[in-house]
Amino acid sequence: MSSMNTQQMHEKDPLRDRAWRALVWGLIAFFLVNVGMMIIAVATNSVATRWLGTWLPEAYTLSWYVSAWKEFQLGHVLVVTVVVVFSVVFLSLLIGVPAAYTLARKDFRGKKLLTLLFLLPLMVPPITYGIPLATVMYQLHLAGTLPGVIIANMIPALPFVILVMTPFVEQIDTNIESAARVFGANTRQMFLYTLVPLLAPGVLAAGLLVLVRTVAMFELTFLVAGPDTQTLVVALYYAVFAAGVRAGQSVDAMAMIYMAITVLWLLIALRFVNPTQLVSRVKEHPVKA
């Protein structure tokens, strides 16, 4: 009797597994189809002369992209975006890589607390600390300026660099650094000729991912940016919700420009970044004879 029950359970398990897999893949397909249809609708409307009550537009044109470029001053907005993004990437790497090296190599009192403080901006929603940050920025007359926007974007970017770089540092055998010291390398030489080549993949990964995050960072930039220091994502928000009558095709054209830039940088990042390296914390120890 018990053998028959066991056999029935084994027969039901494959059916349950197949049903579960079908449900999961169905939900994924439903999500992807909805996202794809929204993107297709925005892309189509951005090149449509008129699209009302029909399956397809009456005619197509690229003039909305020209109109969006002029109306929203996208040339200036893109320059501001590039300056902010690359400044944040450079400063975050300049500060974050030594900080990650220290956290990975040194043991000191309060290390866990310091690590938690570094990670708080990644765990807490940006709007939570963004409003007090904006208040301080306005009091220091930094709000509305490029330095203010750069500083605001560095708050989540710097901990992200530390989080990404720490596993890379941990995977470097300390014997390599000791060997460089034995052969007479000073701190600068050991850093330039030993650590930099080994850390280069991690630095590239962190830089590209911070770049993508900064391009898409809306909350903090919106709170501290001024009329002349808006990045592309903030300018897109104002294009949609600011007062005034704007053609929907022009706004959709701007949205497609933003999406194309973001996707381009994301594809470049995925080309050079191995996602498993971002979560792996394997630390090799020398094998004792």
mmCIF file of C-alpha atoms in Angstrom:
data_model
loop_
_atom_site.group_PDB
_atom_site.id
_atom_site.type_symbol
_atom_site.label_atom_id
_atom_site.label_comp_id
_atom_site.label_asym_id
_atom_site.label_seq_id
_atom_site.Cartn_x
_atom_site.Cartn_y
_atom_site.Cartn_z
ATOM 1 C CA MET A 1 0.000 0.000 0.000
ATOM 2 C CA SER A 2 2.766 2.368 0.933
ATOM 3 C CA SER A 3 4.634 1.587 -2.295
ATOM 4 C CA MET A 4 1.524 2.513 -4.314
ATOM 5 C CA ASN A 5 1.223 5.857 -2.490
ATOM 6 C CA THR A 6 4.900 6.555 -3.111
ATOM 7 C CA GLN A 7 4.479 5.796 -6.801
ATOM 8 C CA GLN A 8 1.476 8.127 -7.025
ATOM 9 C CA MET A 9 3.461 10.919 -5.343
ATOM 10 C CA HIS A 10 6.320 10.477 -7.817
ATOM 11 C CA GLU A 11 3.832 10.657 -10.681
ATOM 12 C CA LYS A 12 2.320 13.885 -9.339
ATOM 13 C CA ASP A 13 5.677 15.617 -8.778
ATOM 14 C CA PRO A 14 6.571 15.944 -12.518
ATOM 15 C CA LEU A 15 3.102 17.350 -13.197
ATOM 16 C CA ARG A 16 3.501 19.868 -10.372
ATOM 17 C CA ASP A 17 6.972 20.853 -11.589
ATOM 18 C CA ARG A 18 5.752 21.312 -15.154
ATOM 19 C CA ALA A 19 2.806 23.398 -13.961
ATOM 20 C CA TRP A 20 5.085 25.572 -11.834
ATOM 21 C CA ARG A 21 7.562 26.098 -14.691
ATOM 22 C CA ALA A 22 4.694 26.932 -17.053
ATOM 23 C CA LEU A 23 3.362 29.512 -14.581
ATOM 24 C CA VAL A 24 6.780 31.139 -14.111
ATOM 25 C CA TRP A 25 7.502 31.313 -17.836
ATOM 26 C CA GLY A 26 3.990 32.588 -18.481
ATOM 27 C CA LEU A 27 4.456 35.449 -16.004
ATOM 28 C CA ILE A 28 7.854 36.296 -17.504
ATOM 29 C CA ALA A 29 6.404 36.273 -21.015
ATOM 30 C CA PHE A 30 3.466 38.441 -19.898
ATOM 31 C CA PHE A 31 5.846 40.980 -18.356
ATOM 32 C CA LEU A 32 8.152 41.074 -21.388
ATOM 33 C CA VAL A 33 5.263 41.407 -23.831
ATOM 34 C CA ASN A 34 3.799 44.332 -21.877
ATOM 35 C CA VAL A 35 7.163 46.127 -21.667
ATOM 36 C CA GLY A 36 7.819 45.465 -25.338
ATOM 37 C CA MET A 37 4.404 46.778 -26.377
ATOM 38 C CA MET A 38 4.912 49.976 -24.358
ATOM 39 C CA ILE A 39 8.306 50.585 -25.950
ATOM 40 C CA ILE A 40 6.902 49.913 -29.423
ATOM 41 C CA ALA A 41 3.999 52.317 -28.777
ATOM 42 C CA VAL A 42 6.339 55.117 -27.604
ATOM 43 C CA ALA A 43 8.777 54.506 -30.466
ATOM 44 C CA THR A 44 5.970 54.502 -33.037
ATOM 45 C CA ASN A 45 4.389 57.663 -31.660
ATOM 46 C CA SER A 46 7.771 59.434 -31.724
ATOM 47 C CA VAL A 47 7.885 59.109 -35.524
ATOM 48 C CA ALA A 48 4.156 59.500 -36.252
ATOM 49 C CA THR A 49 2.729 62.593 -37.904
ATOM 50 C CA ARG A 50 -0.696 61.741 -36.485
ATOM 51 C CA TRP A 51 -1.950 58.668 -34.619
ATOM 52 C CA LEU A 52 -5.566 58.772 -33.497
ATOM 53 C CA GLY A 53 -7.934 55.803 -33.419
ATOM 54 C CA THR A 54 -6.014 53.666 -35.927
ATOM 55 C CA TRP A 55 -3.746 50.648 -35.608
ATOM 56 C CA LEU A 56 -0.890 52.457 -37.342
ATOM 57 C CA PRO A 57 -0.087 56.155 -37.887
ATOM 58 C CA GLU A 58 -1.135 57.847 -41.096
ATOM 59 C CA ALA A 59 2.442 58.846 -41.933
ATOM 60 C CA TYR A 60 5.927 58.867 -40.393
ATOM 61 C CA THR A 61 8.487 61.612 -39.813
ATOM 62 C CA LEU A 62 11.678 62.260 -37.843
ATOM 63 C CA SER A 63 10.876 65.929 -37.380
ATOM 64 C CA TRP A 64 9.756 65.328 -33.794
ATOM 65 C CA TYR A 65 13.337 64.456 -32.839
ATOM 66 C CA VAL A 66 14.537 67.759 -34.298
ATOM 67 C CA SER A 67 11.725 69.552 -32.506
ATOM 68 C CA ALA A 68 12.571 67.870 -29.172
ATOM 69 C CA TRP A 69 16.253 68.719 -29.576
ATOM 70 C CA LYS A 70 15.453 72.410 -30.004
ATOM 71 C CA GLU A 71 12.480 72.731 -27.653
ATOM 72 C CA PHE A 72 14.089 70.993 -24.684
ATOM 73 C CA GLN A 73 17.643 72.271 -25.372
ATOM 74 C CA LEU A 74 18.928 68.732 -25.438
ATOM 75 C CA GLY A 75 22.390 69.839 -26.554
ATOM 76 C CA HIS A 76 22.944 71.698 -23.263
ATOM 77 C CA VAL A 77 21.208 68.958 -21.260
ATOM 78 C CA LEU A 78 23.453 66.265 -22.740
ATOM 79 C CA VAL A 79 26.584 68.315 -21.979
ATOM 80 C CA VAL A 80 25.469 68.704 -18.350
ATOM 81 C CA THR A 81 24.675 64.981 -18.170
ATOM 82 C CA VAL A 82 28.099 64.000 -19.510
ATOM 83 C CA VAL A 83 29.908 66.355 -17.102
ATOM 84 C CA VAL A 84 27.924 65.100 -14.093
ATOM 85 C CA VAL A 85 28.207 61.415 -15.009
ATOM 86 C CA PHE A 86 31.943 61.344 -15.689
ATOM 87 C CA SER A 87 32.735 63.547 -12.679
ATOM 88 C CA VAL A 88 30.772 61.184 -10.430
ATOM 89 C CA VAL A 89 32.483 58.132 -11.937
ATOM 90 C CA PHE A 90 35.981 59.632 -11.588
ATOM 91 C CA LEU A 91 35.552 60.892 -8.023
ATOM 92 C CA SER A 92 33.767 57.736 -6.859
ATOM 93 C CA LEU A 93 36.580 55.546 -8.187
ATOM 94 C CA LEU A 94 39.246 57.873 -6.789
ATOM 95 C CA ILE A 95 37.795 57.617 -3.284
ATOM 96 C CA GLY A 96 36.033 54.255 -3.429
ATOM 97 C CA VAL A 97 38.903 52.030 -4.609
ATOM 98 C CA PRO A 98 41.264 52.935 -1.698
ATOM 99 C CA ALA A 99 38.324 52.654 0.720
ATOM 100 C CA ALA A 100 37.442 49.190 -0.619
ATOM 101 C CA TYR A 101 41.093 48.124 -0.352
ATOM 102 C CA THR A 102 41.212 49.266 3.272
ATOM 103 C CA LEU A 103 37.983 47.465 4.172
ATOM 104 C CA ALA A 104 39.150 44.277 2.453
ATOM 105 C CA ARG A 105 42.647 44.200 3.902
ATOM 106 C CA LYS A 106 42.492 45.840 7.331
ATOM 107 C CA ASP A 107 40.778 44.748 10.525
ATOM 108 C CA PHE A 108 40.019 47.564 12.938
ATOM 109 C CA ARG A 109 37.520 48.474 15.608
ATOM 110 C CA GLY A 110 34.220 49.669 14.175
ATOM 111 C CA LYS A 111 34.813 48.115 10.737
ATOM 112 C CA LYS A 112 31.353 46.506 10.584
ATOM 113 C CA LEU A 113 29.692 49.749 11.649
ATOM 114 C CA LEU A 114 31.652 51.709 9.029
ATOM 115 C CA THR A 115 30.698 49.171 6.348
ATOM 116 C CA LEU A 116 27.041 49.484 7.357
ATOM 117 C CA LEU A 117 27.250 53.287 7.103
ATOM 118 C CA PHE A 118 28.730 52.956 3.610
ATOM 119 C CA LEU A 119 25.899 50.670 2.524
ATOM 120 C CA LEU A 120 23.037 52.697 4.026
ATOM 121 C CA PRO A 121 22.574 54.915 0.919
ATOM 122 C CA LEU A 122 22.081 51.735 -1.122
ATOM 123 C CA MET A 123 19.556 50.201 1.277
ATOM 124 C CA VAL A 124 17.533 53.342 2.041
ATOM 125 C CA PRO A 125 15.317 54.917 -0.676
ATOM 126 C CA PRO A 126 17.051 58.045 -2.050
ATOM 127 C CA ILE A 127 14.065 60.286 -1.328
ATOM 128 C CA THR A 128 14.432 59.463 2.401
ATOM 129 C CA TYR A 129 17.738 61.274 2.729
ATOM 130 C CA GLY A 130 17.344 63.361 -0.419
ATOM 131 C CA ILE A 131 15.075 65.998 1.131
ATOM 132 C CA PRO A 132 17.386 66.726 4.122
ATOM 133 C CA LEU A 133 20.315 66.689 1.701
ATOM 134 C CA ALA A 134 18.604 69.224 -0.562
ATOM 135 C CA THR A 135 17.880 71.446 2.461
ATOM 136 C CA VAL A 136 21.567 71.450 3.403
ATOM 137 C CA MET A 137 22.535 72.089 -0.223
ATOM 138 C CA TYR A 138 20.292 75.150 -0.397
ATOM 139 C CA GLN A 139 21.708 76.481 2.874
ATOM 140 C CA LEU A 140 25.251 76.068 1.517
ATOM 141 C CA HIS A 141 24.244 77.640 -1.834
ATOM 142 C CA LEU A 142 25.262 74.459 -3.651
ATOM 143 C CA ALA A 143 21.777 73.605 -4.930
ATOM 144 C CA GLY A 144 21.331 74.442 -8.594
ATOM 145 C CA THR A 145 25.064 74.214 -9.294
ATOM 146 C CA LEU A 146 27.059 71.499 -11.034
ATOM 147 C CA PRO A 147 29.178 70.756 -7.934
ATOM 148 C CA GLY A 148 25.985 70.311 -5.922
ATOM 149 C CA VAL A 149 24.510 67.873 -8.446
ATOM 150 C CA ILE A 150 27.806 65.937 -8.565
ATOM 151 C CA ILE A 151 28.016 65.697 -4.758
ATOM 152 C CA ALA A 152 24.406 64.532 -4.501
ATOM 153 C CA ASN A 153 24.954 61.780 -7.074
ATOM 154 C CA MET A 154 28.157 60.655 -5.362
ATOM 155 C CA ILE A 155 26.310 59.749 -2.151
ATOM 156 C CA PRO A 156 24.872 56.484 -3.576
ATOM 157 C CA ALA A 157 27.647 56.044 -6.172
ATOM 158 C CA LEU A 158 30.559 55.917 -3.717
ATOM 159 C CA PRO A 159 29.110 53.069 -1.585
ATOM 160 C CA PHE A 160 28.280 51.219 -4.795
ATOM 161 C CA VAL A 161 31.934 51.375 -5.880
ATOM 162 C CA ILE A 162 33.018 50.084 -2.484
ATOM 163 C CA LEU A 163 30.487 47.248 -2.653
ATOM 164 C CA VAL A 164 31.659 46.220 -6.131
ATOM 165 C CA MET A 165 35.395 46.623 -5.534
ATOM 166 C CA THR A 166 35.684 44.844 -2.177
ATOM 167 C CA PRO A 167 35.237 41.316 -3.661
ATOM 168 C CA PHE A 168 37.859 42.102 -6.321
ATOM 169 C CA VAL A 169 40.364 43.136 -3.656
ATOM 170 C CA GLU A 170 39.584 40.093 -1.513
ATOM 171 C CA GLN A 171 40.309 37.769 -4.443
ATOM 172 C CA ILE A 172 43.861 39.107 -4.830
ATOM 173 C CA ASP A 173 46.341 36.935 -2.948
ATOM 174 C CA THR A 174 48.202 38.959 -0.326
ATOM 175 C CA ASN A 175 51.349 36.972 -1.150
ATOM 176 C CA ILE A 176 51.550 38.883 -4.453
ATOM 177 C CA GLU A 177 51.792 42.180 -2.588
ATOM 178 C CA SER A 178 54.301 40.707 -0.148
ATOM 179 C CA ALA A 179 56.428 39.468 -3.052
ATOM 180 C CA ALA A 180 56.436 42.953 -4.577
ATOM 181 C CA ARG A 181 57.617 44.366 -1.252
ATOM 182 C CA VAL A 182 60.359 41.747 -1.012
ATOM 183 C CA PHE A 183 61.687 42.730 -4.436
ATOM 184 C CA GLY A 184 61.994 46.346 -3.320
ATOM 185 C CA ALA A 185 58.798 47.945 -4.601
ATOM 186 C CA ASN A 186 57.631 50.956 -2.635
ATOM 187 C CA THR A 187 53.929 51.740 -2.030
ATOM 188 C CA ARG A 188 53.530 53.731 -5.251
ATOM 189 C CA GLN A 189 55.269 51.101 -7.391
ATOM 190 C CA MET A 190 53.317 48.257 -5.815
ATOM 191 C CA PHE A 191 50.068 50.091 -6.474
ATOM 192 C CA LEU A 192 50.860 51.052 -10.081
ATOM 193 C CA TYR A 193 52.565 47.868 -11.278
ATOM 194 C CA THR A 194 50.975 45.191 -9.098
ATOM 195 C CA LEU A 195 47.532 46.215 -7.854
ATOM 196 C CA VAL A 196 46.290 48.345 -10.759
ATOM 197 C CA PRO A 197 46.584 45.550 -13.390
ATOM 198 C CA LEU A 198 44.869 43.105 -11.042
ATOM 199 C CA LEU A 199 42.128 45.558 -10.054
ATOM 200 C CA ALA A 200 41.539 46.859 -13.591
ATOM 201 C CA PRO A 201 38.551 44.550 -14.339
ATOM 202 C CA GLY A 202 36.897 45.578 -11.082
ATOM 203 C CA VAL A 203 37.564 49.263 -11.640
ATOM 204 C CA LEU A 204 36.102 49.018 -15.139
ATOM 205 C CA ALA A 205 33.058 47.141 -13.848
ATOM 206 C CA ALA A 206 32.441 49.610 -11.033
ATOM 207 C CA GLY A 207 32.948 52.615 -13.312
ATOM 208 C CA LEU A 208 30.541 51.395 -15.980
ATOM 209 C CA LEU A 209 27.851 50.411 -13.487
ATOM 210 C CA VAL A 210 28.138 53.729 -11.644
ATOM 211 C CA LEU A 211 27.859 55.472 -14.996
ATOM 212 C CA VAL A 212 24.598 53.658 -15.776
ATOM 213 C CA ARG A 213 23.220 54.367 -12.281
ATOM 214 C CA THR A 214 24.090 58.049 -12.492
ATOM 215 C CA VAL A 215 22.458 58.462 -15.896
ATOM 216 C CA ALA A 216 19.262 57.014 -14.410
ATOM 217 C CA MET A 217 19.454 58.741 -10.995
ATOM 218 C CA PHE A 218 16.340 60.906 -10.790
ATOM 219 C CA GLU A 219 15.398 61.643 -7.167
ATOM 220 C CA LEU A 220 18.595 63.241 -5.877
ATOM 221 C CA THR A 221 19.288 65.094 -9.123
ATOM 222 C CA PHE A 222 15.729 66.427 -9.248
ATOM 223 C CA LEU A 223 15.951 67.751 -5.672
ATOM 224 C CA VAL A 224 19.202 69.690 -6.107
ATOM 225 C CA ALA A 225 19.343 70.566 -9.831
ATOM 226 C CA GLY A 226 18.540 74.013 -11.174
ATOM 227 C CA PRO A 227 17.291 75.174 -14.584
ATOM 228 C CA ASP A 228 20.806 75.049 -16.045
ATOM 229 C CA THR A 229 22.006 71.883 -14.269
ATOM 230 C CA GLN A 230 19.342 69.355 -15.226
ATOM 231 C CA THR A 231 20.466 65.953 -16.416
ATOM 232 C CA LEU A 232 18.585 64.141 -19.149
ATOM 233 C CA VAL A 233 16.290 62.170 -16.824
ATOM 234 C CA VAL A 234 15.222 65.343 -14.950
ATOM 235 C CA ALA A 235 14.687 67.234 -18.208
ATOM 236 C CA LEU A 236 12.485 64.366 -19.397
ATOM 237 C CA TYR A 237 10.387 64.640 -16.236
ATOM 238 C CA TYR A 238 9.879 68.382 -16.725
ATOM 239 C CA ALA A 239 9.010 67.785 -20.372
ATOM 240 C CA VAL A 240 6.175 65.483 -19.314
ATOM 241 C CA PHE A 241 4.800 67.264 -16.254
ATOM 242 C CA ALA A 242 5.764 70.934 -16.592
ATOM 243 C CA ALA A 243 3.066 73.490 -17.412
ATOM 244 C CA GLY A 244 2.383 74.239 -21.058
ATOM 245 C CA VAL A 245 1.150 72.467 -24.150
ATOM 246 C CA ARG A 246 3.640 70.081 -25.728
ATOM 247 C CA ALA A 247 3.162 67.611 -28.531
ATOM 248 C CA GLY A 248 3.104 64.044 -27.262
ATOM 249 C CA GLN A 249 5.293 62.953 -30.163
ATOM 250 C CA SER A 250 7.990 65.406 -29.110
ATOM 251 C CA VAL A 251 7.992 64.100 -25.529
ATOM 252 C CA ASP A 252 8.103 60.508 -26.790
ATOM 253 C CA ALA A 253 11.042 61.407 -29.030
ATOM 254 C CA MET A 254 12.903 62.732 -25.987
ATOM 255 C CA ALA A 255 12.023 59.560 -24.069
ATOM 256 C CA MET A 256 13.453 57.429 -26.891
ATOM 257 C CA ILE A 257 16.692 59.444 -26.842
ATOM 258 C CA TYR A 258 17.001 58.868 -23.092
ATOM 259 C CA MET A 259 16.220 55.164 -23.402
ATOM 260 C CA ALA A 260 18.707 54.713 -26.253
ATOM 261 C CA ILE A 261 21.516 56.353 -24.245
ATOM 262 C CA THR A 262 20.736 54.298 -21.128
ATOM 263 C CA VAL A 263 20.489 51.000 -23.002
ATOM 264 C CA LEU A 264 23.724 51.739 -24.888
ATOM 265 C CA TRP A 265 25.687 52.259 -21.673
ATOM 266 C CA LEU A 266 24.046 49.223 -20.076
ATOM 267 C CA LEU A 267 25.045 47.000 -23.005
ATOM 268 C CA ILE A 268 28.608 48.308 -22.799
ATOM 269 C CA ALA A 269 28.646 47.577 -19.062
ATOM 270 C CA LEU A 270 27.334 44.025 -19.562
ATOM 271 C CA ARG A 271 29.974 43.490 -22.249
ATOM 272 C CA PHE A 272 32.776 44.047 -19.730
ATOM 273 C CA VAL A 273 31.145 43.044 -16.430
ATOM 274 C CA ASN A 274 30.781 39.482 -15.225
ATOM 275 C CA PRO A 275 27.722 39.597 -12.899
ATOM 276 C CA THR A 276 29.047 36.728 -10.764
ATOM 277 C CA GLN A 277 32.061 38.845 -9.824
ATOM 278 C CA LEU A 278 29.772 41.394 -8.181
ATOM 279 C CA VAL A 279 28.477 38.934 -5.590
ATOM 280 C CA SER A 280 31.391 36.552 -5.235
ATOM 281 C CA ARG A 281 33.509 37.016 -2.140
ATOM 282 C CA VAL A 282 35.794 34.039 -2.497
ATOM 283 C CA LYS A 283 39.036 34.631 -0.684
ATOM 284 C CA GLU A 284 41.848 32.312 -1.595
ATOM 285 C CA HIS A 285 44.179 31.195 1.132
ATOM 286 C CA PRO A 286 47.642 29.804 0.503
ATOM 287 C CA VAL A 287 47.804 26.028 0.739
ATOM 288 C CA LYS A 288 49.989 24.906 3.614
ATOM 289 C CA ALA A 289 52.397 22.139 2.868
#
